[in-house]
C-alpha cells in the first residue's frame, strides 16, 4: 500500500478523521517531513476544496508542545495530573498484570472499555479494539452519547440512516435546517444551500438559539426546546386539512397515512403554538411554504434529539417529506444521517465470535452511575477516542467515580486530557495522519481511504497497535488479533451485506481514494422497515413501547429550576477536541450564556455580567450575552471546554444523565438551571492574581 511518510516535501492526499458529518477530502502540504499546511482537496465531489478553520489550524494541535510522546504512570493523586514517563514495555506489562488479576478475581466484566469517535476511522475506532475486548470478555459499551436517539427515531420511519444525496441538492428550492447549527457543524450543507439560494432557493432555520446559522437564514423560527414534534404535527394538521398532501405518493409508498390524518386533527395550530412558542400565523405560513416549494429538504440536526423525547422528535419530523411526496423529487427529502448507505462488514471487522460468553452492556451516558455501583463494580476503565470527564453528562459525578482508588484507569489519547489526569497509566496516541484507515461520512455518500502522511509522533502508537500489544501480553494468540491494518480494511470492505456498498477493492480505493455508494437514487422505494415502505404508522414502535403514530411527548419534569439549559458544541472546537489547544481556544475566546432580555432584566443581569449557573448537579460560571437570541425561559451556552479555568466552564457539571426515549440516547439539553449574577468568574480572579492567561 501507499504511504506518504517518506515524502519529505510535497502535497499528499488525506481525509479528515473528526466526528463531523462533512468528512472532507484534504490535501496535506509537507516540508522537511513535517505537515506545514492543511487544505481542502478540490477534487472531492462534495467538499470541493473547502475546509473549516479548525482543521486549517490542525498543525498547531499535531505539533503542540503538550502532545504526549511517551507512556506515563501516575505519581500524584488522581485528577491532579502528576505523571512520570515509563517505557511501553512497562506500561503494557502493568496493564496486562492488573487485568489478569482482575479477571481471576472478579471476572472480565469488571473491565469496561470507554470509547467514542475522537477518530472516525473504522479500523482504529471499531476494529482491533473490538476484537480485543471481545476476546477479553470485557463489559460492552452502548455508544449512545451522540445521535442514537435520533437515529432510532428516524429509522422507525425510514428504516435506517438513509436520506437525500447532497449532490442532488443543487436542485433543492427550500432548505429547512431543523435543530442544526450547520454553519459550525456541517459547513458544506450550508455552502450547498447558499449556492442554491443564488438560484432562488430559501433557507429556513428552526432552532432554540439564533446562532450564526439562524442569522444566515431567510427566515428564522425560534422554538421552545423539546417541542419540535408538536410543530411537525401542527404542520401535518394543516397539510392534511388544506389538502396540500400528495395522496398518490402516500398511497403507494407509505403505511398509515389515514391513521395519521385522523391523528393530527388533535394538533390544531392554536394548541401547537401554545406548546412550541411559534405564533399561529407562522405555523400556517411554514406549512404552506413547505407544500408549495419543491423540491424541499429538511436537514435534521442533533440538537432536537438531545432531549428526553429526542427520538420521537426525529421520528415525527422524518414523516413530513412523505406527506408532500418529496422523496420522489431530486434534491427533496431529508437527511438525519446518510451513514447506512456505506455500512461495512462490521462482523468481519469486529469478530463478535471471539467473545466466549455474553457480557453486560453499560450505557456510556450512565458512566457516573456505573462507576458508583457497588454490586459487580467496574474495577478497570480503558478510555480511548473520548474525554468523558468533559463530554459525559453529570460530569462531576463522573469525576467522583474516576477518583476511586480501587479503579484502575488507562487512557489512550494524544493529550493529557481531563480524563487522562485521573488515569493510572496514560498511553500516547498517534493522530489519524499517522495511520492507515477507512472512513465513511454521515452526510455524503463517499467511502475514503487514509494512508499515513507522517510517522508516529514521539513514541505514540495507534489504537490498533496498542490492542495488538495488549493481546500479545495477555497471551491471546488468535490470528484475528494479529491482523495488519491493511488486512482489517480488506475484511471490512469484503462481502458487505449492503446493496448500496460499492464493489470496492483495495486497488480502486488506492487509486480513487473516495468511492461513492451505488444505486441509491430510489432507495425510498424499498426501505429496511418491516413493510418496506415509509412507516407513518409503525407497529414496531408499538412493540417497542412507543406510540405507533408520531406524537408530542413533553420533556421529563425536572427539579424546580426556572431555565431550560441547552449547552451545545461551538464553532472552533470539535466537542472537547481543540479546547486544550491555545490557537483554537483563543479563536473561541470564552463561552457565553445567552439569555433573553426579559429574564435578564428581572435578574439584574447585563451583557458581560458574570453569571452563576447552577442546579443540584453542579455549578458553572461564564459571562452573559443578553438579547433576543433565545426565548424567555431558555439559556444557551456553546462549547465543551477543557479545564482551562478550573471547571467553571464545565457545562456537563449541570447536564442530566437521564436516558432519552430511544436508543439509550443522551438528554444533554433537557436539564434545568438557576441563573444569578455572580461577583466575578473565579478563574478570572485567579488569573488576575497570578497574572497568567491560557
Ligand atoms: N464546529 C463543530 N462542529 C461539530 C462539532 C463541534 O463540536 N464543533 N461536533 C460534531 C458532532 S459530534 C456532532 S453530533 C454534530 C452536532 O451538530 P448539530 O447537528 O448542529 O447539533 P447541535 O449543535 O448539538 O445542535 C444543533 C442546534 O440544535 C439546537 N437545539 C437544541 N435543542 C433544540 C430543540 O429542542 N429544538 C430545536 N429545533 N433546536 C434545538 C441548538 O441550539 C443548536 O443550534 O456536529 C459535529 N460538528
Ligand atoms: N453538554 C454537551 N455534552 C456533549 C455534547 C453536547 O452537545 N453538549 N455532545 C455530545 C456528542 S454529540 C458527542 S459525539 C460527544 C463527543 O465526545 P468525545 O467522543 O469524547 O469527543 P472529544 O471531546 O472530541 O474527545 C475525543 C478524544 O479522542 C482523542 N483522540 C483523537 N484521535 C484519537 C485516536 O486515534 N486514538 C485515541 N486513543 N484517541 C484519539 C482526542 O484527542 C480527544 O481527547 O460529546 C457529547 N457531549
Ligand atoms: S472538521 Fe468537518 S468541516 Fe472541518 S475539515 Fe473536518 S470534516 Fe471538514
Ligand atoms: Mo456527536
XYZ file of C-alpha atoms in Angstrom, residues 19-654:
636
model
C -16.528 13.382 14.176
C -18.092 15.822 11.742
C -20.632 14.981 9.034
C -18.641 16.612 6.223
C -15.686 14.208 6.193
C -13.647 16.477 3.943
C -11.104 15.390 1.406
C -7.824 17.042 2.404
C -4.526 17.981 0.834
C -1.622 17.941 3.242
C 1.445 20.038 2.486
C 4.750 18.679 3.765
C 8.080 20.365 4.182
C 11.141 18.676 5.636
C 8.939 15.727 6.529
C 6.518 17.799 8.635
C 2.989 18.953 7.942
C 3.104 22.687 7.250
C -0.362 23.284 5.844
C -3.694 21.522 5.550
C -6.177 22.490 2.868
C -9.249 21.064 1.149
C -8.985 18.672 -1.783
C -10.672 20.418 -4.736
C -11.271 17.076 -6.446
C -13.599 15.866 -3.693
C -17.109 15.855 -5.235
C -18.892 17.199 -2.149
C -16.396 19.088 -0.031
C -14.752 20.584 -3.135
C -11.627 22.022 -1.613
C -13.081 23.962 1.297
C -12.478 23.025 4.916
C -13.166 24.563 8.300
C -10.848 26.772 10.293
C -10.423 24.128 12.983
C -8.651 21.763 10.647
C -6.829 24.530 8.805
C -5.126 25.043 12.162
C -4.754 21.319 12.863
C -0.966 21.633 12.560
C -0.920 23.581 15.812
C -2.529 20.593 17.519
C -0.404 17.933 15.844
C 2.808 19.646 16.902
C 1.508 21.160 20.131
C 4.220 21.050 22.800
C 1.710 19.451 25.163
C 1.238 16.436 22.882
C 2.091 13.149 24.598
C 5.232 11.404 23.416
C 5.710 8.510 25.849
C 3.594 6.345 28.123
C 3.138 7.782 31.620
C 2.369 6.478 35.072
C 0.633 8.473 37.735
C 2.721 9.691 40.648
C 0.259 12.051 42.381
C -3.393 11.946 43.441
C -5.980 11.104 40.793
C -7.081 14.178 38.896
C -4.050 16.264 39.722
C -2.005 15.500 36.624
C 1.334 14.402 38.136
C 2.911 11.719 35.945
C 6.292 10.365 35.001
C 7.391 8.729 31.759
C 7.677 4.953 31.516
C 8.507 2.573 28.676
C 5.892 0.853 26.520
C 7.027 -2.478 27.973
C 6.339 -1.318 31.498
C 3.005 0.237 30.525
C 1.712 -2.824 28.690
C 3.009 -5.223 31.387
C 1.348 -3.184 34.137
C -1.989 -3.217 32.321
C -1.817 -6.927 31.466
C -0.854 -7.863 35.043
C -3.717 -5.835 36.540
C -6.210 -7.273 34.111
C -5.065 -10.860 34.622
C -5.548 -10.413 38.386
C -8.943 -8.767 37.916
C -10.141 -11.480 35.557
C -9.067 -14.172 38.018
C -10.708 -12.468 40.997
C -13.763 -10.667 39.641
C -14.170 -11.725 36.029
C -13.512 -9.892 32.788
C -16.751 -7.932 33.032
C -15.114 -5.824 35.737
C -13.204 -4.202 32.848
C -15.049 -1.549 30.829
C -13.766 -0.077 27.545
C -14.984 3.513 27.127
C -14.611 4.970 23.668
C -16.224 7.220 21.137
C -15.243 8.829 17.847
C -12.325 11.167 18.522
C -11.143 9.424 15.364
C -13.849 8.201 12.967
C -11.584 5.654 11.286
C -13.247 2.240 11.206
C -10.072 0.288 11.858
C -8.969 2.356 14.823
C -12.326 3.142 16.424
C -14.217 -0.113 15.896
C -11.723 -2.662 14.610
C -8.867 -4.214 16.519
C -10.184 -2.680 19.770
C -13.475 -4.581 19.409
C -11.701 -7.820 18.555
C -9.532 -7.442 21.646
C -12.323 -6.595 24.087
C -14.477 -9.373 22.636
C -11.685 -11.866 23.241
C -11.063 -10.410 26.702
C -14.752 -10.823 27.587
C -14.958 -7.257 28.912
C -18.212 -5.410 29.600
C -19.648 -3.824 26.480
C -20.334 -0.150 25.995
C -23.534 1.184 24.476
C -22.227 4.073 22.381
C -25.232 6.290 22.759
C -23.819 9.740 23.515
C -24.160 11.316 20.093
C -27.082 10.569 17.841
C -28.570 7.239 18.813
C -31.993 8.542 19.865
C -32.383 10.392 16.577
C -31.040 7.508 14.561
C -33.595 5.122 16.005
C -36.389 7.687 15.671
C -35.549 8.290 12.015
C -35.231 4.556 11.382
C -38.770 3.836 12.578
C -39.955 5.981 9.675
C -37.249 5.359 7.069
C -35.640 2.037 8.018
C -32.147 3.386 8.711
C -29.805 6.308 8.134
C -30.764 6.896 4.516
C -31.578 10.319 3.161
C -31.150 12.812 0.361
C -27.893 12.796 -1.567
C -26.117 16.130 -1.015
C -25.023 16.004 -4.652
C -28.691 16.314 -5.678
C -29.274 19.376 -3.538
C -28.386 21.884 -6.233
C -31.991 21.259 -7.334
C -33.440 21.956 -3.874
C -35.655 25.035 -3.591
C -36.311 25.011 0.143
C -33.867 24.023 2.855
C -35.183 23.613 6.389
C -32.349 23.407 8.898
C -34.155 21.885 11.847
C -32.090 21.941 15.043
C -28.722 22.018 13.320
C -26.106 24.699 13.750
C -24.846 23.893 10.283
C -22.625 26.956 9.864
C -20.435 25.445 12.572
C -21.219 21.748 12.334
C -21.936 20.899 8.670
C -20.408 23.728 6.620
C -20.773 22.011 3.245
C -24.506 21.681 3.773
C -24.541 25.457 4.180
C -22.386 26.000 1.109
C -24.736 23.844 -0.963
C -27.756 25.768 0.341
C -26.092 29.144 -0.227
C -25.349 28.194 -3.811
C -28.941 27.087 -4.380
C -30.091 30.317 -2.769
C -28.362 32.248 -5.554
C -30.812 30.486 -7.887
C -33.786 31.408 -5.706
C -33.864 28.711 -3.021
C -34.918 29.672 0.516
C -33.323 28.708 3.830
C -35.499 28.338 6.933
C -33.911 27.640 10.322
C -35.894 26.235 13.253
C -33.839 26.434 16.417
C -33.919 27.377 20.090
C -30.959 29.696 19.533
C -30.469 32.351 16.880
C -26.830 31.491 16.367
C -24.834 32.101 13.181
C -26.973 29.547 11.334
C -30.179 31.316 12.350
C -28.690 34.660 11.401
C -27.865 33.368 7.912
C -31.427 32.158 7.292
C -34.083 33.787 5.136
C -36.483 33.001 7.937
C -35.528 32.096 11.498
C -38.213 30.400 13.582
C -37.459 30.296 17.318
C -38.947 27.346 19.155
C -39.052 26.172 22.764
C -36.684 23.252 23.476
C -38.102 19.751 23.130
C -41.337 20.829 21.409
C -40.475 20.119 17.767
C -42.762 17.100 17.480
C -45.681 19.372 18.225
C -44.616 21.794 15.487
C -44.202 18.992 12.951
C -47.635 17.612 13.899
C -49.145 21.071 13.560
C -47.674 21.321 10.050
C -49.141 17.912 9.192
C -52.506 19.067 10.563
C -52.564 21.972 8.106
C -51.186 19.943 5.180
C -53.971 17.378 5.508
C -56.682 19.892 6.324
C -55.868 22.120 3.357
C -55.367 19.090 1.126
C -51.781 20.021 0.400
C -50.597 16.401 0.596
C -49.546 14.143 -2.264
C -52.168 11.397 -1.956
C -50.756 9.245 -4.742
C -47.372 9.157 -3.074
C -48.925 8.441 0.319
C -50.959 5.538 -1.070
C -48.109 3.917 -2.896
C -45.109 4.421 -0.668
C -46.285 4.791 2.923
C -48.246 2.888 5.527
C -50.614 4.571 7.961
C -51.442 7.831 6.196
C -55.140 7.504 7.000
C -54.444 6.890 10.688
C -52.053 9.844 10.636
C -54.619 12.124 9.017
C -57.104 11.406 11.798
C -54.434 11.587 14.499
C -53.110 15.045 13.559
C -56.547 16.532 13.984
C -55.668 16.684 17.669
C -52.803 19.104 16.938
C -54.572 22.328 15.845
C -52.301 25.329 15.255
C -53.513 27.161 18.355
C -52.541 24.301 20.666
C -49.256 23.783 18.803
C -48.465 27.452 19.205
C -49.004 27.234 22.959
C -46.668 24.233 23.218
C -43.915 25.466 20.897
C -43.952 29.243 21.304
C -44.275 29.576 17.493
C -47.054 32.040 16.515
C -50.129 30.526 14.810
C -49.609 32.607 11.655
C -46.059 31.334 11.346
C -47.229 27.742 11.614
C -49.663 28.327 8.728
C -47.066 30.159 6.701
C -44.465 27.435 7.172
C -46.916 24.655 6.282
C -47.971 26.428 3.088
C -44.397 27.269 2.155
C -43.442 23.627 2.682
C -46.316 22.455 0.493
C -45.705 24.954 -2.270
C -41.920 24.895 -2.549
C -40.483 21.837 -4.138
C -38.044 20.127 -4.015
C -37.572 20.744 -0.313
C -35.245 19.024 2.075
C -35.109 19.001 5.861
C -31.668 18.794 7.391
C -32.408 17.351 10.819
C -29.675 18.177 13.330
C -28.549 16.605 16.542
C -29.995 19.303 18.812
C -33.639 18.181 18.989
C -32.661 14.579 19.713
C -30.542 15.512 22.741
C -33.754 15.721 24.739
C -35.773 13.289 26.840
C -38.175 12.955 23.888
C -35.491 13.281 21.195
C -36.114 10.005 19.394
C -39.789 10.829 18.959
C -38.964 14.332 17.722
C -36.817 12.982 14.897
C -39.339 10.217 14.181
C -42.021 12.894 13.805
C -40.058 15.329 11.658
C -38.984 12.489 9.381
C -42.612 11.822 8.426
C -43.001 15.253 6.795
C -41.288 14.710 3.404
C -43.588 11.784 2.599
C -46.697 13.928 3.058
C -45.793 16.139 0.126
C -44.094 13.365 -1.854
C -40.684 14.992 -1.557
C -38.776 11.725 -1.733
C -39.721 11.340 -5.369
C -38.115 14.661 -6.272
C -34.418 15.012 -6.987
C -32.978 17.029 -4.123
C -36.104 16.536 -1.990
C -36.498 14.607 1.256
C -34.497 14.831 4.448
C -31.158 13.979 5.972
C -30.682 12.973 9.555
C -27.691 10.872 8.607
C -26.642 9.034 5.466
C -24.243 6.598 7.138
C -26.104 3.378 6.346
C -25.507 3.708 2.605
C -21.918 2.822 3.394
C -22.254 0.391 6.286
C -19.330 -2.023 6.098
C -18.868 -5.665 7.049
C -18.686 -4.976 10.757
C -18.888 -8.625 11.797
C -15.763 -9.382 9.807
C -14.088 -6.325 11.264
C -15.101 -6.750 14.899
C -15.286 -10.550 15.229
C -18.060 -10.881 17.821
C -17.445 -14.663 17.823
C -14.205 -14.061 19.739
C -16.392 -13.392 22.773
C -16.767 -16.668 24.632
C -19.764 -15.751 26.766
C -22.247 -12.882 26.828
C -21.303 -9.842 28.904
C -23.318 -6.978 30.311
C -23.713 -3.747 28.365
C -23.253 -0.397 30.072
C -24.728 2.756 28.569
C -21.985 5.379 28.201
C -24.433 8.090 29.325
C -24.592 6.304 32.654
C -20.865 6.351 33.335
C -21.295 8.182 36.637
C -23.720 5.533 37.860
C -21.636 2.653 36.515
C -18.571 3.897 38.363
C -20.522 4.159 41.570
C -22.298 0.843 41.551
C -21.102 -1.472 44.295
C -22.631 -4.675 43.023
C -20.470 -6.115 40.240
C -18.366 -2.952 40.297
C -16.399 -1.657 37.328
C -12.808 -2.095 38.508
C -10.943 -1.011 35.398
C -11.656 1.510 32.680
C -9.840 1.749 29.341
C -10.636 5.089 27.709
C -9.756 5.908 24.103
C -11.071 8.345 21.478
C -13.150 10.049 24.157
C -12.871 12.511 27.015
C -15.709 11.591 29.390
C -14.591 13.871 32.249
C -15.684 16.743 29.967
C -18.203 15.331 27.494
C -20.289 12.927 29.574
C -23.399 14.199 31.369
C -23.382 14.683 35.135
C -19.637 15.240 34.822
C -18.887 15.968 38.489
C -20.272 12.549 39.396
C -18.194 11.038 36.578
C -15.115 12.665 38.067
C -16.039 11.404 41.527
C -16.135 7.923 40.055
C -12.800 8.403 38.308
C -11.262 9.350 41.666
C -11.974 5.916 43.149
C -8.735 4.430 44.431
C -9.860 0.912 43.554
C -10.473 1.798 39.904
C -7.576 1.042 37.556
C -7.858 3.508 34.688
C -5.917 3.569 31.431
C -6.339 6.441 28.974
C -5.013 6.355 25.423
C -5.023 9.832 23.894
C -2.883 12.419 22.116
C -3.066 14.727 25.122
C -3.257 14.653 28.881
C -6.994 15.315 28.806
C -9.091 15.953 31.911
C -9.931 12.246 31.842
C -6.279 11.243 31.445
C -5.448 13.190 34.598
C -7.360 10.522 36.525
C -5.557 7.625 34.841
C -3.091 5.236 36.406
C -1.453 4.688 33.037
C -1.587 7.085 30.080
C -0.653 5.901 26.593
C 0.299 8.313 23.782
C -1.845 8.003 20.639
C -0.930 8.728 17.052
C -3.063 11.208 15.146
C -5.072 9.956 12.174
C -2.423 11.437 9.866
C -0.061 8.797 11.221
C -2.421 5.871 10.492
C -3.976 3.840 7.702
C -7.758 3.628 7.869
C -11.060 3.902 6.039
C -13.762 6.483 6.660
C -17.416 6.848 5.750
C -19.382 10.057 6.046
C -22.713 10.510 7.813
C -23.639 13.246 5.322
C -22.336 12.468 1.840
C -22.114 9.111 0.116
C -18.345 8.542 -0.073
C -16.006 5.951 1.387
C -12.443 7.190 1.860
C -9.045 5.670 2.272
C -6.496 7.332 4.512
C -2.861 6.436 4.138
C -0.230 7.567 6.609
C 1.158 11.024 5.947
C 3.735 11.351 8.719
C 5.456 8.869 11.061
C 4.168 8.368 14.616
C 4.835 11.354 16.831
C 7.401 10.548 19.507
C 6.706 7.097 20.871
C 2.986 7.258 20.183
C 1.071 4.257 18.873
C -2.192 3.814 17.018
C -5.211 2.239 18.676
C -4.839 -0.958 16.630
C -1.155 -1.256 17.593
C -1.959 -0.842 21.279
C -4.544 -3.625 21.154
C -2.188 -5.910 19.261
C 0.385 -5.373 22.023
C -2.169 -5.952 24.750
C -3.375 -9.149 23.069
C 0.140 -10.472 22.976
C 0.798 -9.530 26.605
C -2.434 -11.237 27.670
C -1.307 -14.403 25.899
C -4.081 -14.332 23.265
C -2.790 -15.990 20.138
C -5.798 -15.882 17.790
C -4.668 -14.786 14.321
C -7.517 -12.218 14.272
C -5.631 -10.287 16.925
C -2.525 -10.107 14.785
C -4.086 -8.852 11.539
C -2.465 -5.789 9.978
C -4.375 -2.563 9.318
C -4.423 -3.407 5.629
C -5.930 -6.825 6.329
C -8.521 -5.246 8.595
C -9.524 -2.837 5.817
C -9.728 -5.668 3.319
C -12.022 -7.659 5.644
C -14.197 -4.633 6.426
C -14.925 -3.912 2.754
C -15.311 -7.503 1.528
C -18.597 -9.459 1.391
C -20.562 -6.470 2.621
C -24.247 -7.194 3.109
C -25.435 -3.784 1.929
C -26.942 -3.220 -1.526
C -25.548 0.316 -1.709
C -21.982 -0.564 -0.871
C -19.735 -0.059 -3.887
C -17.980 -3.186 -5.154
C -14.794 -1.798 -3.805
C -11.458 -3.400 -3.882
C -8.268 -2.150 -2.369
C -6.854 -1.321 -5.782
C -9.737 1.007 -6.568
C -9.668 2.635 -3.169
C -5.963 3.246 -3.572
C -6.474 4.718 -6.999
C -9.533 6.884 -6.385
C -9.265 7.433 -2.584
C -13.006 8.163 -2.403
C -15.686 5.903 -3.840
C -19.405 6.585 -3.907
C -22.228 4.361 -2.675
C -24.124 2.892 -5.620
C -27.782 2.672 -6.728
C -29.027 4.997 -4.003
C -31.380 7.023 -6.187
C -34.717 5.361 -5.412
C -33.770 3.928 -2.017
C -37.085 5.122 -0.542
C -38.984 2.640 -2.708
C -37.520 -0.286 -0.822
C -36.733 0.513 2.785
C -35.486 -1.559 5.695
C -38.734 -1.004 7.612
C -40.941 -4.050 8.358
C -43.277 -3.089 5.484
C -40.507 -1.925 3.148
C -42.384 1.399 2.968
C -42.203 4.725 4.767
C -43.922 3.967 8.073
C -46.103 6.826 9.244
C -47.789 4.267 11.489
C -45.287 1.834 12.992
C -46.258 -1.439 14.636
C -42.616 -1.851 15.532
C -42.798 1.292 17.649
C -45.841 -0.032 19.411
C -43.984 -3.265 20.046
C -41.068 -1.266 21.483
C -43.372 0.613 23.851
C -43.853 3.869 21.914
C -46.967 5.330 20.344
C -47.239 3.933 16.811
C -48.016 7.379 15.389
C -45.820 10.455 15.723
C -46.706 12.172 18.964
C -45.655 15.129 21.080
C -44.330 13.844 24.401
C -43.432 16.575 26.927
C -39.948 16.697 28.492
C -39.416 14.938 31.806
C -40.271 17.162 34.778
C -37.023 18.154 36.455
C -36.424 19.946 39.708
C -37.967 23.276 40.215
C -35.463 25.478 38.367
C -36.607 28.262 36.029
C -34.450 27.830 32.898
C -34.025 25.050 30.359
C -30.288 24.847 29.687
C -29.051 23.995 26.172
C -25.245 23.590 26.190
C -24.287 22.617 22.614
C -20.988 22.470 20.750
C -19.138 25.562 19.474
C -17.501 26.740 16.266
C -13.795 26.308 16.903
C -13.715 23.049 18.842
C -14.866 19.579 17.886
C -16.582 18.512 21.088
C -13.721 18.874 23.595
C -11.055 18.345 20.919
C -9.106 21.606 20.319
C -10.352 23.107 23.591
C -6.913 22.365 25.022
C -5.047 23.875 22.076
C -4.132 27.531 22.560
C -4.861 28.593 18.956
C -8.414 27.239 18.948
C -9.205 28.401 22.487
C -8.049 31.880 21.530
C -10.282 31.931 18.444
C -13.238 30.902 20.569
C -12.344 33.451 23.285
C -14.685 32.353 26.076
C -18.100 30.752 26.447
C -21.165 32.914 26.995
C -24.581 32.287 28.421
C -27.200 33.563 26.003
C -30.345 34.705 27.759
C -33.465 36.640 26.897
C -33.667 40.338 27.701
C -36.818 39.881 29.807
C -35.256 37.227 32.017
C -32.016 39.180 32.341
C -33.819 42.359 33.371
C -35.644 40.531 36.131
C -32.360 39.172 37.449
C -30.399 42.420 37.053
C -28.074 40.810 34.525
C -26.497 42.720 31.641
C -24.383 41.542 28.712
C -20.912 40.971 30.122
C -22.132 40.265 33.678
C -20.573 37.123 35.072
C -23.373 34.729 35.963
C -23.504 31.695 38.200
C -25.468 28.843 36.648
C -26.376 26.016 38.964
C -28.627 23.129 39.827
C -28.444 20.162 42.175
C -25.780 18.533 39.991
C -23.252 21.332 39.887
C -22.306 24.860 39.033
C -20.698 26.884 36.219
C -19.747 30.481 35.634
C -19.499 32.476 32.444
C -20.403 35.874 31.038
C -23.966 36.612 29.985
C -24.966 37.693 26.491
C -28.364 39.331 26.750
C -30.756 39.862 23.826
C -33.355 38.105 21.728
C -31.239 35.156 20.618
C -33.233 32.792 22.848
C -36.847 32.766 24.048
C -37.660 33.591 27.694
C -37.122 30.597 29.965
C -34.234 29.243 27.873
C -30.485 29.717 28.324
C -27.866 28.513 25.866
C -24.099 28.098 26.014
C -21.665 26.753 23.427
C -18.602 24.599 23.748
C -17.201 21.685 25.712
C -14.283 23.405 27.368
C -11.211 21.827 28.853
C -10.464 22.877 32.419
C -8.578 25.975 31.263
C -10.110 27.882 34.152
C -10.713 25.272 36.743
C -14.009 23.635 35.999
C -16.058 26.800 35.744
C -16.845 26.251 32.050
C -17.675 22.599 32.603
C -21.252 22.694 31.297
C -21.694 18.983 31.802
C -21.493 19.566 35.547
C -25.111 20.647 35.055
